[in-house]
XYZ file of N, CA and C in Angstrom:
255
model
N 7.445 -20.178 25.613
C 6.718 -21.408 25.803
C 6.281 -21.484 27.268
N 4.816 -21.762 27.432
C 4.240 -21.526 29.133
C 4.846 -23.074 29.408
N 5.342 -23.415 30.519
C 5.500 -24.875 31.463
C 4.857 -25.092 31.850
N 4.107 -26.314 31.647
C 2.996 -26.662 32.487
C 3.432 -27.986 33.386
N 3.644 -28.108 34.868
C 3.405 -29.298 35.492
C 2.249 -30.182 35.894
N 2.371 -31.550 36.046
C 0.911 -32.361 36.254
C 1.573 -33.142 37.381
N 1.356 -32.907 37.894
C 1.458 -33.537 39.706
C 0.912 -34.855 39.474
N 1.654 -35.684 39.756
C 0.675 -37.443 39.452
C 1.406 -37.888 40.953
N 0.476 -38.707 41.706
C 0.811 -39.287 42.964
C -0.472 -40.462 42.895
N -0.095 -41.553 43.478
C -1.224 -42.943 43.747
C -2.390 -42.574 43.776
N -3.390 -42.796 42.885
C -4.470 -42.521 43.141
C -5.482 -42.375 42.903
N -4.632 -41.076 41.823
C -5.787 -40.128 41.378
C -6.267 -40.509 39.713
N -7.411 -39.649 39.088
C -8.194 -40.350 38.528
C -7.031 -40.319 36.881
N -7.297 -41.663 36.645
C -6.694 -41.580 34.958
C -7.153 -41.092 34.232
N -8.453 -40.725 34.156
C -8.911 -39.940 32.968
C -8.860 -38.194 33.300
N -8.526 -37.802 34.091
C -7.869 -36.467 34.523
C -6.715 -36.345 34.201
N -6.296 -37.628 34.196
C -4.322 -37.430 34.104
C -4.298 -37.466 32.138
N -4.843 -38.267 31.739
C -4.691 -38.478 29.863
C -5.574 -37.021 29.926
N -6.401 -36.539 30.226
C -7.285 -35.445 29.640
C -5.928 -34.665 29.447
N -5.192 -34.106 30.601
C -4.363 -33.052 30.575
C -2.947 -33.591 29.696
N -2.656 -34.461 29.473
C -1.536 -35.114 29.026
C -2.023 -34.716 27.187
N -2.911 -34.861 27.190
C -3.765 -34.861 25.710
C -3.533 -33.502 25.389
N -4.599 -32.230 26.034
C -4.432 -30.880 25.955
C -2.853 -29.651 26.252
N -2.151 -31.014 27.069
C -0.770 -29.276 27.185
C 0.109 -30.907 26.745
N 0.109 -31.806 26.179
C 1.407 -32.431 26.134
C 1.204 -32.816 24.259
N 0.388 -32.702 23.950
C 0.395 -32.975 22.455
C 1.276 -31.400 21.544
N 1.631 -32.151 20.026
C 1.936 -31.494 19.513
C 1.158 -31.155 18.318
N -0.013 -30.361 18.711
C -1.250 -30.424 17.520
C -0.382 -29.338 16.209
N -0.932 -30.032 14.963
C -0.117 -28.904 13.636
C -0.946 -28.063 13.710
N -0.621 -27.204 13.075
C -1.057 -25.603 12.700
C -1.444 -25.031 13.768
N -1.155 -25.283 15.169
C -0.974 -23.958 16.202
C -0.511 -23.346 15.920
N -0.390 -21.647 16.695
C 0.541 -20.897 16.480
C 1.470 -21.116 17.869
N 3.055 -21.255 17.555
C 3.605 -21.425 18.007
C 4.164 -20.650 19.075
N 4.765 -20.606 20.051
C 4.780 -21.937 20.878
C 3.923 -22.510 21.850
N 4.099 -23.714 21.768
C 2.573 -24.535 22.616
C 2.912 -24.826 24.001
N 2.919 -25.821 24.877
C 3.308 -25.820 25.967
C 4.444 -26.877 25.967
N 5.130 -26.581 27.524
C 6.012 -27.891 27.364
C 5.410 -28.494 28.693
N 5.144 -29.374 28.623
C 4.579 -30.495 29.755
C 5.366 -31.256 30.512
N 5.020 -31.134 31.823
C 6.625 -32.080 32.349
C 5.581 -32.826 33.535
N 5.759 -33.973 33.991
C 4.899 -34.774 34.731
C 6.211 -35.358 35.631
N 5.185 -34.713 36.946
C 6.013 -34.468 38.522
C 5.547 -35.327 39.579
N 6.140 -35.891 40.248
C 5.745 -37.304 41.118
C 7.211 -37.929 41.834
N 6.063 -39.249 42.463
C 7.148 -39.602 42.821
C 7.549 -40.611 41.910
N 8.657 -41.929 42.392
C 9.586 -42.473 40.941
C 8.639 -43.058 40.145
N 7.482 -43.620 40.621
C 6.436 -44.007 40.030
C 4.984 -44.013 40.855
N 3.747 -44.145 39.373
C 2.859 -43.575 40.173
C 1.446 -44.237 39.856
N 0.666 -44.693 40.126
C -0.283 -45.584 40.297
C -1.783 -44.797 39.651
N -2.391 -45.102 38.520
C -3.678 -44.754 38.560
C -4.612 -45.482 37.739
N -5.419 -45.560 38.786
C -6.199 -46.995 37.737
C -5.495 -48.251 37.584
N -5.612 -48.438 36.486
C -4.669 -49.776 36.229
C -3.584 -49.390 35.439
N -2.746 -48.048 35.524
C -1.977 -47.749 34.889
C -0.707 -47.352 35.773
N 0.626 -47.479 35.474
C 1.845 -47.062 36.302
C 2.559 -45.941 35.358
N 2.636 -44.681 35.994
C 3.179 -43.999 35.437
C 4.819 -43.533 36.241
N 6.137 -42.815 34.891
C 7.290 -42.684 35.870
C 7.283 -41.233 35.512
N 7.471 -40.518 36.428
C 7.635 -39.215 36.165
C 8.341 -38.722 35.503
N 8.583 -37.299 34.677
C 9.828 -37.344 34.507
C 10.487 -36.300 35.397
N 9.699 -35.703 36.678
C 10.822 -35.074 37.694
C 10.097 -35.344 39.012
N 10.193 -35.102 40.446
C 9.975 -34.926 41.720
C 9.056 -34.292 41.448
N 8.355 -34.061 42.507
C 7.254 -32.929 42.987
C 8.205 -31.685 43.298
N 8.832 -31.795 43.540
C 10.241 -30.541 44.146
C 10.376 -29.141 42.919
N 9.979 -30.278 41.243
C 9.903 -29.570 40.371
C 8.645 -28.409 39.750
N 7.771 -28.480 40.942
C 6.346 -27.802 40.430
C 6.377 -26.670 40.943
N 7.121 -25.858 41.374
C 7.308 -24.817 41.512
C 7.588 -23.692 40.338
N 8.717 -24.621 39.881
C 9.167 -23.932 38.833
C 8.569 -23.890 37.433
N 6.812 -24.017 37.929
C 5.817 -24.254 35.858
C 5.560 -23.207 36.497
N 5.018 -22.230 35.253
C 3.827 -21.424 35.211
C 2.800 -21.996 35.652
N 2.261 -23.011 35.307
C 0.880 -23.500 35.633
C 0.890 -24.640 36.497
N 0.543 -25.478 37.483
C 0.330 -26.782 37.838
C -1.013 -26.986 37.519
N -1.151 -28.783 37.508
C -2.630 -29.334 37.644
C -1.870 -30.325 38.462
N -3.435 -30.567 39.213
C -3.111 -31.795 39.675
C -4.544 -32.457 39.839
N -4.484 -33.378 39.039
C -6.327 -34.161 38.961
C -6.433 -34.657 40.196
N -8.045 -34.830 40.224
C -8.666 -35.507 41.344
C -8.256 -36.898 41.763
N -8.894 -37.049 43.183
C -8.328 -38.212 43.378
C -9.781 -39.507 43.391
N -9.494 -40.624 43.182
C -10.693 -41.631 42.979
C -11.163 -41.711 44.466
N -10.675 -41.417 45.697
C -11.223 -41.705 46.835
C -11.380 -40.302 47.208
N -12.543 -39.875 47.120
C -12.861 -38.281 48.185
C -12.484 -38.325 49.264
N -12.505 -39.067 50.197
C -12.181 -39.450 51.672
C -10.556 -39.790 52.306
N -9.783 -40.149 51.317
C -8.722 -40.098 51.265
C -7.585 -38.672 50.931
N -7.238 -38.087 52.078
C -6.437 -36.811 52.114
C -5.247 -36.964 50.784
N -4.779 -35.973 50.141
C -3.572 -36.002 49.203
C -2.675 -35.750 49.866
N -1.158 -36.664 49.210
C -0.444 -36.956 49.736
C 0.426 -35.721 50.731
N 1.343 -36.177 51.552
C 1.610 -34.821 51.888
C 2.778 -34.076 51.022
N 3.666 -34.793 50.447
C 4.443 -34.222 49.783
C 3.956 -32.931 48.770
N 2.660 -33.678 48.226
C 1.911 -32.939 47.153
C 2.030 -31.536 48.100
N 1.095 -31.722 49.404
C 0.448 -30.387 50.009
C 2.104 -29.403 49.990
């Protein structure tokens, strides 16, 4: 099973964050098995749009996916956080 992490920190866009939550966190039938396991990395909670999300590990944990994402953020002009970097 590939791990996929999604880096969520204040900010960034919600429809980047459900796109990927949709594609590696669902359990679609008749894949061939195994699909991904999705784990969403942040801090204790996390701001996007008008939505609050709680992680379920640190950023500390994105090392250890095969894959990270981490969606855009709604302010171009605004640097990502540093923990993220």
């Amino acid at each position: 099973m590939t791990a996929v992490a999604l880096a969520v920190t204040d900010g960034m866009l919600h429809f980047e964050l459900a796109l990927a939550c949709e594609v590696f966190g669902a359990d679609p039938a008749g894949v061939a098995e195994p699909w991904y396991q999705l784990s969403v990395c942040g801090p204790e909670s996390a701001r996007a749009g008008r939505f609050r999300l709680e992680p379920d590990h640190g950023l500390d944990h994105l090392p250890m996916a095969d894959t990270v994402i981490v969606p855009g953020w709604a302010d171009i002009d605004q640097d990502p956080p540093a923990e993220l970097i």
